[in-house]
Amino acid sequence: MFDADKPGNGCVNDFSRTLSTLVWEPLIPSSAVTIFSGGTEGVLSPHVTFIVEEKSDTGLLAAVGRTRVLDPDEIGTPEHAKQVRKTVIAMIDSLGVPRSHVELVLVKCPLLTSAKLEVIRATGKVPITTDTYDSMATSRYASAVGIEFALQGLSESELGVTISSGRKWSSKASCSSGAELEDCHILVLAKSLSSGCLRAVSSFMENAIDAPTIMYLLDKVKEDKGEVLQVFAKAEADPSGLIRGSRHTMNTDSDIHSTRHARAAVGGLLAGLVGDTQIYVSGGAEGQGPPGGGSLCIVYRYNGEV
Amino acid sequence: MFDADKPGNGCVNDFSRTLSTLVWEPLIPSSAVTIFSGGTEGVLSPHVTFIVEEKSDTGLLAAVGRTRVLDPDEIGTPEHAKQVRKTVIAMIDSLGVPRSHVELVLVKCPLLTSAKLEVIRATGKVPITTDTYDSMATSRYASAVGIEFALQGLSESELGVTISSGRKWSSKASCSSGAELEDCHILVLAKSLSSGCLRAVSSFMENAIDAPTIMYLLDKVKEDKGEVLQVFAKAEADPSGLIRGSRHTMNTDSDIHSTRHARAAVGGLLAGLVGDTQIYVSGGAEGQGPPGGGSLCIVYRYNGEV
Amino acid sequence: MFDADKPGNGCVNDFSRTLSTLVWEPLIPSSAVTIFSGGTEGVLSPHVTFIVEEKSDTGLLAAVGRTRVLDPDEIGTPEHAKQVRKTVIAMIDSLGVPRSHVELVLVKCPLLTSAKLEVIRATGKVPITTDTYDSMATSRYASAVGIEFALQGLSESELGVTISSGRKWSSKASCSSGAELEDCHILVLAKSLSSGCLRAVSSFMENAIDAPTIMYLLDKVKEDKGEVLQVFAKAEADPSGLIRGSRHTMNTDSDIHSTRHARAAVGGLLAGLVGDTQIYVSGGAEGQGPPGGGSLCIVYRYNGEV
Amino acid sequence: MFDADKPGNGCVNDFSRTLSTLVWEPLIPSSAVTIFSGGTEGVLSPHVTFIVEEKSDTGLLAAVGRTRVLDPDEIGTPEHAKQVRKTVIAMIDSLGVPRSHVELVLVKCPLLTSAKLEVIRATGKVPITTDTYDSMATSRYASAVGIEFALQGLSESELGVTISSGRKWSSKASCSSGAELEDCHILVLAKSLSSGCLRAVSSFMENAIDAPTIMYLLDKVKEDKGEVLQVFAKAEADPSGLIRGSRHTMNTDSDIHSTRHARAAVGGLLAGLVGDTQIYVSGGAEGQGPPGGGSLCIVYRYNGEV
């Protein structure tokens, strides 16, 4: 598996993601999946993270998978969530650990372009949204709901209601949309049954300035004399327009999309606390942590006594 | 005195600053000065900070002043720095404290618009730059050099060389440019000779992720059982293109200007550590802290034992 | 009456409109209405157009009016359209000419900000959209439908169905949304029953490169030896993603909103053909001309023989 | 030869150009050159134009060439212009026509990225500018001066003075900068000594709304019963801040760079007059037509009587 933070705008017309796909995919095994997340606003630094297989038990298990290709009119719908749920369940099963051992489910999912909207209209169907930027959010949310259903062991029958209500969220879900793929690429990270030198801790930020939660996880790493290998975070503009009671302007800025603002701010906070700008911070946290917050997972190397 | 963080883009065409000037200036005494800083990227929240006179000694002294109106062709030049130097010296003198007691010199200075560039050309003179956004940086730098010369007790004869070299910086300077004024508005904050319940500590961030310096100042506040009243910070994209050795993309992003990126990232870090999004974070730190870093001042209320 | 093209982004956070309102409204009679349209992309030049009363019959009649204040949850709904319809009908009646004499109905209508969305949520109601930029489009469309119903003499009972279908349009409607008002400001321009030296011709552009229609109207002006006084045009990104069969990228550009692209392009075409950059070109033509096109009205002074 | 208008921002971080290079270059002969111009603002449609060899004389001659690789500190300097001049002279010689037969010299030239700026600093040299966006303009201007010197038969000794003065321009030059190359890619189009069915006419637009010049060239095409095959135009924001005496806002818009505004507006005008959105309109016309204007070349198929 392979993921990367790329220097484009992280939105619909982020050609740096397509460029990365084109450059990297021929270089990695076909059994691997790529997850390219665009948008290195503020201090964030373009980088690549490889997650590779080791012979010995490291303490951390990874599985990669893909859903089937989604038809354009399925993006963001209960069917989308269903395919993610099914795939994630099979991936966890393949790891042979209980669901509670999962620390992160990272998904790259498709979005609606003008061309895909025309395909939908041509077949007389109705797209879930006609706004291409908005389709990124609906796609992320459907993926997050699929993850949460898989992790909670919920049956797929409630998927439709949940998608409509917009209320469900998972602190293990991290979803990013892009124009460079038609299916969903998925990575699951879980603790193994034995303990090794690689570890992961996860939680969720309550809001975009939730330094205490970040510090709490970093303290756990410190207790283990650990060295942070990678941080996977989601960030978003609080839909209420407020952060701890004070107005923010991310949702009324028509010059910079809110996902760019959120990545810049939460990326600045995380990079400062971790002391590293090559971290994975993705914008748009619908269903991935509470509204205005975001999921957070830190992978580190244990250096304490065994 | 009066300053505010406004929700515009903080750049040349930030009409929220002009709008604020128009709304607020009739409401405050003519002896007061306003300093409107635009750009509430990321989590930053539009707000207003009043610095008002108290009868009793609070422990903190403030002076406000203005330079004479600068001709368009003077903006960003040694003459600009000279006027700032002279005004700041007079302001410090009026406070009756040594220069070393100064914790912050906040300046709002003019920029070059298309109209001002035409005025310069019409008189056969040469503008310091023909790029309106770039003129914001040259104006900030001239102001910062003026401040540093005042605080270091340097004579004005070296101003020209220093402006050319681009090397001088002050950790007490915080300068912001705008199209809404023709002179420089200046605020000086200094410790009084006695101690009271209002205090200020200042330092400089080495780079845009310098959490340790921020925490160091916040620890001082904590030792005094203090309550943070306001934070004044400057931020900028490191001109080297690197932050602690890792590439950033602020200087090659033609969609979002680097000052917006810098405010968003450093604002996110500060807001998280302080726990408040209504803080003053201004973009473009030329001469206001080391390259890629920025000046930082925290004003707080002392609640410890006296 | 008074309208102006302002240099902001023409979107949700266009503070130049609010600034203009603040500056101009105290200077004009309270019986006048202002219509500030933001966004002077490309060659468009910020300017102000006054439409003032003359004692003698000029050949052109104008009426101004306002709807009642719209509650935030009414914006973009059939109730919004109903209020516009009612007001426009009364305005036309006041002019004493048949509906067919109307050449232009210019409307400025409110949008949803984060604050208004919170007001709606607080009262347990559902906003028509939670996307502030999208609310500009729904508001414009409701205004346009109201205009079309007034001009066609249609009863208000069909308003709900029409709003849902999204299919109705008027070549006389020109609607612009803004955060600077709570009601709708309306201007009606109509031919008087006698003929004078002021005239107006209107039509609709089929798409964003419909030079033939523009030239056709300009030829009419030329036949009258006329001098163009003002052009009122609407422009939008074709929702199909195509213009005459070729792909455009306005709907997938996450850096620049499609209304800005549309104003720049159609503004460039009109300014070139008219030979003047101080023209009124407004973005977002939902219901104001066919999809991808836009309404067009040219006001001119007749200099031919009488 | 091969050129294309790509859907990125046309500025420093336009990854669509790099993506195009990566996709197309393996598909075309190594003897061909590519010229990718980014930025399809407004109605402009992403497209590709192939200029291919024909056995018989078509009436139009084409040569392609490359300068040597330019060192980062050479970009935008007299040395850059010298290399372009030398290469263009050799290319015209290879065509065997007088210089006066040349209708278009299209150049793609490099720009300064953060990485290249660091390379320059590391060697103790001084970059021509430290602003990456500004480096695009200096690079285009050096290319244009090189072209003009080649076409006018001027010796290279005056190159330095001309670069400094910023005054020279050519109506045959069309230059575009990009991060995707290190040398200059050049295409020369010239009339052959005999006449065939392919023809080219060129001129320059006086300003960004110069419809008369465009119509004048299109009338020539019409006289030949011609069919437009491609339009090559340059556009820019008038550095005076005015277009025919009216203010424009392209140079004070810190949200959208002026080259994007210029492409959108001039692209809208040209697409409307030509009736086609798949045309080549490139932003930043330093030395390529008079200030605020731009070079213009129309290639068409002659269908008149021979």
PDB file of N, CA and C in Angstrom, chain A residues 137-162:
ATOM      1  N   ALA A 137     -17.992  15.388  -1.009  1.00  0.00           N
ATOM      2  CA  ALA A 137     -18.481  15.215   0.358  1.00  0.00           C
ATOM      3  C   ALA A 137     -19.450  14.037   0.459  1.00  0.00           C
ATOM      4  N   THR A 138     -20.356  13.930  -0.513  1.00  0.00           N
ATOM      5  CA  THR A 138     -21.329  12.828  -0.448  1.00  0.00           C
ATOM      6  C   THR A 138     -20.621  11.495  -0.626  1.00  0.00           C
ATOM      7  N   SER A 139     -19.582  11.486  -1.436  1.00  0.00           N
ATOM      8  CA  SER A 139     -18.828  10.251  -1.632  1.00  0.00           C
ATOM      9  C   SER A 139     -18.081   9.863  -0.353  1.00  0.00           C
ATOM     10  N   ARG A 140     -17.447  10.847   0.266  1.00  0.00           N
ATOM     11  CA  ARG A 140     -16.737  10.560   1.528  1.00  0.00           C
ATOM     12  C   ARG A 140     -17.697  10.046   2.585  1.00  0.00           C
ATOM     13  N   TYR A 141     -18.879  10.679   2.664  1.00  0.00           N
ATOM     14  CA  TYR A 141     -19.820  10.275   3.706  1.00  0.00           C
ATOM     15  C   TYR A 141     -20.303   8.839   3.498  1.00  0.00           C
ATOM     16  N   ALA A 142     -20.611   8.486   2.250  1.00  0.00           N
ATOM     17  CA  ALA A 142     -21.057   7.115   1.972  1.00  0.00           C
ATOM     18  C   ALA A 142     -19.959   6.117   2.354  1.00  0.00           C
ATOM     19  N   SER A 143     -18.716   6.454   2.062  1.00  0.00           N
ATOM     20  CA  SER A 143     -17.609   5.562   2.435  1.00  0.00           C
ATOM     21  C   SER A 143     -17.516   5.428   3.951  1.00  0.00           C
ATOM     22  N   ALA A 144     -17.657   6.550   4.655  1.00  0.00           N
ATOM     23  CA  ALA A 144     -17.532   6.535   6.113  1.00  0.00           C
ATOM     24  C   ALA A 144     -18.641   5.696   6.744  1.00  0.00           C
ATOM     25  N   VAL A 145     -19.845   5.828   6.208  1.00  0.00           N
ATOM     26  CA  VAL A 145     -20.961   5.041   6.743  1.00  0.00           C
ATOM     27  C   VAL A 145     -20.703   3.553   6.499  1.00  0.00           C
ATOM     28  N   GLY A 146     -20.198   3.244   5.314  1.00  0.00           N
ATOM     29  CA  GLY A 146     -19.868   1.839   5.040  1.00  0.00           C
ATOM     30  C   GLY A 146     -18.852   1.296   6.037  1.00  0.00           C
ATOM     31  N   ILE A 147     -17.854   2.090   6.350  1.00  0.00           N
ATOM     32  CA  ILE A 147     -16.828   1.687   7.317  1.00  0.00           C
ATOM     33  C   ILE A 147     -17.452   1.470   8.696  1.00  0.00           C
ATOM     34  N   GLU A 148     -18.252   2.452   9.123  1.00  0.00           N
ATOM     35  CA  GLU A 148     -18.849   2.364  10.457  1.00  0.00           C
ATOM     36  C   GLU A 148     -19.740   1.121  10.573  1.00  0.00           C
ATOM     37  N   PHE A 149     -20.502   0.828   9.527  1.00  0.00           N
ATOM     38  CA  PHE A 149     -21.351  -0.365   9.561  1.00  0.00           C
ATOM     39  C   PHE A 149     -20.503  -1.625   9.646  1.00  0.00           C
ATOM     40  N   ALA A 150     -19.395  -1.637   8.948  1.00  0.00           N
ATOM     41  CA  ALA A 150     -18.509  -2.807   8.998  1.00  0.00           C
ATOM     42  C   ALA A 150     -17.911  -2.951  10.393  1.00  0.00           C
ATOM     43  N   LEU A 151     -17.477  -1.865  10.970  1.00  0.00           N
ATOM     44  CA  LEU A 151     -16.803  -1.924  12.276  1.00  0.00           C
ATOM     45  C   LEU A 151     -17.778  -2.213  13.410  1.00  0.00           C
ATOM     46  N   GLN A 152     -19.030  -1.784  13.249  1.00  0.00           N
ATOM     47  CA  GLN A 152     -20.029  -2.005  14.296  1.00  0.00           C
ATOM     48  C   GLN A 152     -20.801  -3.306  14.085  1.00  0.00           C
ATOM     49  N   GLY A 153     -20.530  -3.986  12.979  1.00  0.00           N
ATOM     50  CA  GLY A 153     -21.269  -5.216  12.719  1.00  0.00           C
ATOM     51  C   GLY A 153     -22.736  -4.991  12.420  1.00  0.00           C
ATOM     52  N   LEU A 154     -23.058  -3.859  11.835  1.00  0.00           N
ATOM     53  CA  LEU A 154     -24.454  -3.550  11.507  1.00  0.00           C
ATOM     54  C   LEU A 154     -24.822  -4.141  10.150  1.00  0.00           C
ATOM     55  N   SER A 155     -26.069  -4.540  10.020  1.00  0.00           N
ATOM     56  CA  SER A 155     -26.531  -5.107   8.748  1.00  0.00           C
ATOM     57  C   SER A 155     -26.749  -3.987   7.749  1.00  0.00           C
ATOM     58  N   GLU A 156     -26.701  -4.326   6.479  1.00  0.00           N
ATOM     59  CA  GLU A 156     -26.788  -3.293   5.460  1.00  0.00           C
ATOM     60  C   GLU A 156     -28.196  -2.710   5.309  1.00  0.00           C
ATOM     61  N   SER A 157     -29.166  -3.310   5.982  1.00  0.00           N
ATOM     62  CA  SER A 157     -30.545  -2.845   5.777  1.00  0.00           C
ATOM     63  C   SER A 157     -30.770  -1.402   6.247  1.00  0.00           C
ATOM     64  N   GLU A 158     -29.963  -0.960   7.205  1.00  0.00           N
ATOM     65  CA  GLU A 158     -30.161   0.396   7.729  1.00  0.00           C
ATOM     66  C   GLU A 158     -29.354   1.458   6.974  1.00  0.00           C
ATOM     67  N   LEU A 159     -28.619   1.040   5.946  1.00  0.00           N
ATOM     68  CA  LEU A 159     -27.710   1.977   5.267  1.00  0.00           C
ATOM     69  C   LEU A 159     -28.443   3.176   4.671  1.00  0.00           C
ATOM     70  N   GLY A 160     -29.589   2.904   4.053  1.00  0.00           N
ATOM     71  CA  GLY A 160     -30.328   3.985   3.401  1.00  0.00           C
ATOM     72  C   GLY A 160     -30.738   5.061   4.384  1.00  0.00           C
ATOM     73  N   VAL A 161     -31.318   4.655   5.492  1.00  0.00           N
ATOM     74  CA  VAL A 161     -31.767   5.602   6.513  1.00  0.00           C
ATOM     75  C   VAL A 161     -30.581   6.407   7.056  1.00  0.00           C
ATOM     76  N   THR A 162     -29.488   5.708   7.287  1.00  0.00           N
ATOM     77  CA  THR A 162     -28.322   6.379   7.863  1.00  0.00           C
ATOM     78  C   THR A 162     -27.746   7.410   6.905  1.00  0.00           C
TER      79      THR A 162
END
